[in-house]
mmCIF file of C-alpha atoms and ligand atoms in Angstrom:
data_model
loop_
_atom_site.group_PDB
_atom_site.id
_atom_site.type_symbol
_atom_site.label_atom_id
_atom_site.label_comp_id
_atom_site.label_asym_id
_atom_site.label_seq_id
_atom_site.Cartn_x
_atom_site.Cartn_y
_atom_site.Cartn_z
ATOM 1 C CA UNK A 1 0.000 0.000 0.000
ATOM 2 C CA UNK A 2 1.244 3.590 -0.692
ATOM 3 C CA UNK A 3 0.082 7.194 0.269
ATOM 4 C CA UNK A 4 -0.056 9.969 -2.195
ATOM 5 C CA UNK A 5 -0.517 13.859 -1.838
ATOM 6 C CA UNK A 6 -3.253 14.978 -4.258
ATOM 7 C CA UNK A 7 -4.045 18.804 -3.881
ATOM 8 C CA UNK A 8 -7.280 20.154 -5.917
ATOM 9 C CA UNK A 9 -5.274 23.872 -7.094
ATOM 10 C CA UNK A 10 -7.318 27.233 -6.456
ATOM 11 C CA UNK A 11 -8.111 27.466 -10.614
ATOM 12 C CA UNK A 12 -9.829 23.840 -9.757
ATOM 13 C CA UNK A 13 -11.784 25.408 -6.620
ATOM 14 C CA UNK A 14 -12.829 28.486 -8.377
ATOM 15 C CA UNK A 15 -14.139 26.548 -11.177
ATOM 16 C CA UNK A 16 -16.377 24.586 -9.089
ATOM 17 C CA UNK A 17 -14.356 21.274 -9.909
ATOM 18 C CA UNK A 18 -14.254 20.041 -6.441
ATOM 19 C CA UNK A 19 -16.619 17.378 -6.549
ATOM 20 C CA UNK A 20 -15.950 16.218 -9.783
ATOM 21 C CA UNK A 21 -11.936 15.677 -8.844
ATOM 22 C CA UNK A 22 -12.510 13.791 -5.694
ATOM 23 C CA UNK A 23 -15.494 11.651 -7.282
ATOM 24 C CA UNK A 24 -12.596 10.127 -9.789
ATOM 25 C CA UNK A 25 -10.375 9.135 -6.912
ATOM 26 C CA UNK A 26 -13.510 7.593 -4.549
ATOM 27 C CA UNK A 27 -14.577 5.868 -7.286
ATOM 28 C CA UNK A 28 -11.474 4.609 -8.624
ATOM 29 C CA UNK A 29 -11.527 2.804 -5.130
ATOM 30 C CA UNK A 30 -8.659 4.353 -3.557
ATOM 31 C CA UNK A 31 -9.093 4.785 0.471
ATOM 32 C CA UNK A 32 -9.505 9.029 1.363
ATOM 33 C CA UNK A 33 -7.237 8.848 4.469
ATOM 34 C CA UNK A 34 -6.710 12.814 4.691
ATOM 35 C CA UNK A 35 -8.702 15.673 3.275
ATOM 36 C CA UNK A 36 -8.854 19.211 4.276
ATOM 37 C CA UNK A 37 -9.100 22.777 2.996
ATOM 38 C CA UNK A 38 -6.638 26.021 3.254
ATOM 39 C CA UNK A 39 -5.590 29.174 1.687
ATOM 40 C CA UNK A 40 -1.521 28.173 1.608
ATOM 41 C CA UNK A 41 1.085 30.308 3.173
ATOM 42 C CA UNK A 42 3.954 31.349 1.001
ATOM 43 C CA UNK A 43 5.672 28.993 3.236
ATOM 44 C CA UNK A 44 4.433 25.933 2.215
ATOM 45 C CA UNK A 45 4.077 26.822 -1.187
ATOM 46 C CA UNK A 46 7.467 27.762 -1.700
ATOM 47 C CA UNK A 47 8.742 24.310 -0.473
ATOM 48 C CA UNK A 48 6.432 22.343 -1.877
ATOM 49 C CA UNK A 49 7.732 23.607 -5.098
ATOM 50 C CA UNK A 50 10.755 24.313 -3.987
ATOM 51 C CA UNK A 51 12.645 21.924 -6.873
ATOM 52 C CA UNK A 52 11.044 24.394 -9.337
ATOM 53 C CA UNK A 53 12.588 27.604 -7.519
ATOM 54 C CA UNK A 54 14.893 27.712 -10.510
ATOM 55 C CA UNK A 55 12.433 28.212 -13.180
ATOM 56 C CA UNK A 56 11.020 30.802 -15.206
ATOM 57 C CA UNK A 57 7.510 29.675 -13.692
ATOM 58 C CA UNK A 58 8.030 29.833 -10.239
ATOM 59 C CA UNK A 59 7.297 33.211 -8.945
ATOM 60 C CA UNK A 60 3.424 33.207 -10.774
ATOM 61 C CA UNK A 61 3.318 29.111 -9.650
ATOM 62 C CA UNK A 62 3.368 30.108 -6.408
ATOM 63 C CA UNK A 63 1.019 33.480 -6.943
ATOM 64 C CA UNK A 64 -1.315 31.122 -8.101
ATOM 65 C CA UNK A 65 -1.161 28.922 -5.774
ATOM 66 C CA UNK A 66 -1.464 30.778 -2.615
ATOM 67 C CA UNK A 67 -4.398 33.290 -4.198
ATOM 68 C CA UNK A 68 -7.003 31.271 -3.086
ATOM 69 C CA UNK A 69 -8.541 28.189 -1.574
ATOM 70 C CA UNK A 70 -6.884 24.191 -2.572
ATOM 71 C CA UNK A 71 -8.101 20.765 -1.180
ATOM 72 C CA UNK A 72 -5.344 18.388 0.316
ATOM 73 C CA UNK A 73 -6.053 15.340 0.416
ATOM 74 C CA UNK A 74 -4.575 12.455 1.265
ATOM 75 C CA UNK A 75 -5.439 8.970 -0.977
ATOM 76 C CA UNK A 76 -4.092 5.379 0.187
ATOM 77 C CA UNK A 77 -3.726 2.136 -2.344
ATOM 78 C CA UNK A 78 -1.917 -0.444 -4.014
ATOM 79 C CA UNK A 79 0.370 1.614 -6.286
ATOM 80 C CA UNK A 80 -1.329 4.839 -5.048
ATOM 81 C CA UNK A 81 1.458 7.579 -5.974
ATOM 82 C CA UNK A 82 1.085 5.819 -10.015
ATOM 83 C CA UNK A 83 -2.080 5.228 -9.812
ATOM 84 C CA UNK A 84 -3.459 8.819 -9.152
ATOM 85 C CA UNK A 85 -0.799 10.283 -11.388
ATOM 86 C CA UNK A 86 -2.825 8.080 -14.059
ATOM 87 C CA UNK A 87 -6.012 9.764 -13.180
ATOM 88 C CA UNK A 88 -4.453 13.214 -13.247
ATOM 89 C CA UNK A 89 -3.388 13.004 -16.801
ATOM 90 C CA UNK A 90 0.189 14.652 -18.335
ATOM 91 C CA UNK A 91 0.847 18.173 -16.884
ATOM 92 C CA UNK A 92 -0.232 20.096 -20.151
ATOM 93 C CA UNK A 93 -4.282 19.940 -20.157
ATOM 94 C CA UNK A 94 -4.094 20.583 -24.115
ATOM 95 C CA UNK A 95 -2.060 17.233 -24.140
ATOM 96 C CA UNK A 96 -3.575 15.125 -21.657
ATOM 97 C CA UNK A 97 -5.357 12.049 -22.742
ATOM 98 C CA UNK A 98 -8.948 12.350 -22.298
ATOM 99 C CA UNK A 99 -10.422 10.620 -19.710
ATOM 100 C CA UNK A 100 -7.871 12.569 -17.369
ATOM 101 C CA UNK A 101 -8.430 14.881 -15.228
ATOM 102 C CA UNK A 102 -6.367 17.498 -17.039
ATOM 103 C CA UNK A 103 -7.670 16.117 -20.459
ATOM 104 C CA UNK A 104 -11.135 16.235 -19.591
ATOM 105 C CA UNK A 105 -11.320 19.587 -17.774
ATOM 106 C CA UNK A 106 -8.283 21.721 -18.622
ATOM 107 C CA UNK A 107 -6.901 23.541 -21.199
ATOM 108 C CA UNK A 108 -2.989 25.000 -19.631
ATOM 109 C CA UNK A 109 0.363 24.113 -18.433
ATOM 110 C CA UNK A 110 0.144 26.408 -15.070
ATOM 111 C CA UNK A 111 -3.682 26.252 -14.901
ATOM 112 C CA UNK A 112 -4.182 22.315 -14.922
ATOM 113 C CA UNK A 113 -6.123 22.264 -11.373
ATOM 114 C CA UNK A 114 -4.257 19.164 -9.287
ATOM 115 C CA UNK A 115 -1.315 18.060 -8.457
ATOM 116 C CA UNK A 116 0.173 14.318 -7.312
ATOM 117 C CA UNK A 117 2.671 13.233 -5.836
ATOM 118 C CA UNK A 118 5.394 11.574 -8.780
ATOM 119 C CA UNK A 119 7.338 9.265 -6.505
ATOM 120 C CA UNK A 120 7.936 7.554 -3.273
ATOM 121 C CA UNK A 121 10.184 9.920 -1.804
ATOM 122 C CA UNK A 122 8.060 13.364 -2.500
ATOM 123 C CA UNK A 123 4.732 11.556 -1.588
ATOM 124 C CA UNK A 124 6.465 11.198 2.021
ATOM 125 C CA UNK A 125 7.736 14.753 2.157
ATOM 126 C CA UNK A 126 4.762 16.120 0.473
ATOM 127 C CA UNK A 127 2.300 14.392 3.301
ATOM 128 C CA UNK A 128 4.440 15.430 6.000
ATOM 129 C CA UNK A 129 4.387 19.154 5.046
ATOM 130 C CA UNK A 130 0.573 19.375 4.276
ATOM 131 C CA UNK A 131 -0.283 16.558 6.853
ATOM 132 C CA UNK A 132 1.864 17.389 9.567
ATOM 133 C CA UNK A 133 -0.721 16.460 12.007
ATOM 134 C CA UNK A 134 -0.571 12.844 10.515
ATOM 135 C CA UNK A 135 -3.293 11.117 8.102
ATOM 136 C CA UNK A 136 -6.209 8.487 9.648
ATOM 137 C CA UNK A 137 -5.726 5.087 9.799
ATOM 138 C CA UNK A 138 -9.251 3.245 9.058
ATOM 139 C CA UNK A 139 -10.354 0.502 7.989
ATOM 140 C CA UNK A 140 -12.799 1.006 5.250
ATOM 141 C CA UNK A 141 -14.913 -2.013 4.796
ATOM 142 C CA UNK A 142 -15.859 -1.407 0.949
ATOM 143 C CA UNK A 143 -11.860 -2.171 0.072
ATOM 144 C CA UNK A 144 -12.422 -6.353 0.392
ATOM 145 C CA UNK A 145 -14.192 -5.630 -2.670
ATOM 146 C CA UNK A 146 -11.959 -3.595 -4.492
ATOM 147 C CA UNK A 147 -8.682 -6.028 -4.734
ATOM 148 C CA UNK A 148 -9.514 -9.747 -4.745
HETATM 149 P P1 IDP B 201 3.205 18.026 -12.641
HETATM 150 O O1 IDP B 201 2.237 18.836 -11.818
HETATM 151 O O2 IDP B 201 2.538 17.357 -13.809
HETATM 152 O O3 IDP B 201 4.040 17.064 -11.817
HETATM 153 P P2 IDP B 201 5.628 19.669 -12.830
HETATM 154 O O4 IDP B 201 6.543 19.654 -13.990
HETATM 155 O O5 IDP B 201 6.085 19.030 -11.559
HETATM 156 O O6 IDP B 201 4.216 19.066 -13.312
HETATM 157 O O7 IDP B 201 5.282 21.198 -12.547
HETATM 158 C C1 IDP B 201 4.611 21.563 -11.360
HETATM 159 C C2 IDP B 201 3.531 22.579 -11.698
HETATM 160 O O8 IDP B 201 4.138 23.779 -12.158
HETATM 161 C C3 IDP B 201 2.611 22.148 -12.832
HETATM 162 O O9 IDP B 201 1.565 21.313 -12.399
HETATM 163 C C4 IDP B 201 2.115 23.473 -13.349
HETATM 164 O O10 IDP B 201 1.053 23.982 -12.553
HETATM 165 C C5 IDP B 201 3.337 24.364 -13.168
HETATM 166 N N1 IDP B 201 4.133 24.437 -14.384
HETATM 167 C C6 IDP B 201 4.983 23.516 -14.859
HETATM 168 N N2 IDP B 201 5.567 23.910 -16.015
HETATM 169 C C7 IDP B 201 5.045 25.139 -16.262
HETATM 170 C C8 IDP B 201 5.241 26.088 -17.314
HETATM 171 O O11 IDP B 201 6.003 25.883 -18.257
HETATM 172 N N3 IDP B 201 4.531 27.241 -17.209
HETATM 173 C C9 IDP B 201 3.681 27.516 -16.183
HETATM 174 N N4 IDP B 201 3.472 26.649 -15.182
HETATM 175 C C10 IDP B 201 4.133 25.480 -15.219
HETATM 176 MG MG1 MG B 202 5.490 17.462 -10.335
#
């Protein structure tokens, strides 16, 4: 089983995407073992994207990112961190398969409303700095009938 950070962006929030994003991941069958709501600091958005600090981008990613409400959530499975980078599509919405997230809903590079975790090591980081408080551990009796 693995944990991945999944944040709903504020372009995602403003356009009333909310339920539509989580919906995908519930019914996908992954296990919602963190969720919340926040206006981010510059803080945490600056080291959350912290390996982009270098690039052209990063001063209006993190403008964006901190001008208005995101969803963190936290989303537990079997191959979680691949599986929900599946769902999210490619990182260009003009590019991502439809069916995606990103291919279905969004048209931008900056704009594309959610981002996933991409590997072991930045899920764990990621969780800690949005989930500092920890995530819950339940047992959610629907999975038995999700893997065999
Ligand atoms: P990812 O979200 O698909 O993992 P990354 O390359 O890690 O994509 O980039 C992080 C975020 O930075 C993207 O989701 C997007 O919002 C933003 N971003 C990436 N490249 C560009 C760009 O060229 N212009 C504007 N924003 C970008
Ligand atoms: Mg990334």
């Amino acid at each position: 089983m693995q944990t991945t950070y999944v944040m709903i962006k504020p372009d995602g929030v403003q356009r009333g995407l909310v339920g539509e994003i989580v919906n995908r991941f519930e019914r996908k069958g992954l296990q919602l073992v963190g969720m919340k709501s926040m206006i981010p600091d510059q803080t945490i958005a600056r080291t959350h994207y912290a390996v982009h600090a270098e690039r052209p981008f990063f001063e209006g990613l993190i403008s964006f990112v901190t001008s208005g409400p995101v969803v963190c959530m936290a989303w537990r499975g079997v191959d979680a961190i691949a599986v929900a980078r599946r769902l999210i599509g490619s990182t260009n919405g003009r590019e991502a398969d439809p069916g995606t997230i990103r291919g279905d809903y969004g048209m931008d590079m900056g704009y594309n409303m959610i981002h996933g975790s991409d590997g072991e090591d930045t899920a764990a980081a990621e969780l800690a700095l949005w989930f500092p408080e920890g995530v819950m551990e339940w047992t959610q009796d629907g999975q038995r009938w999700v893997y065999e």
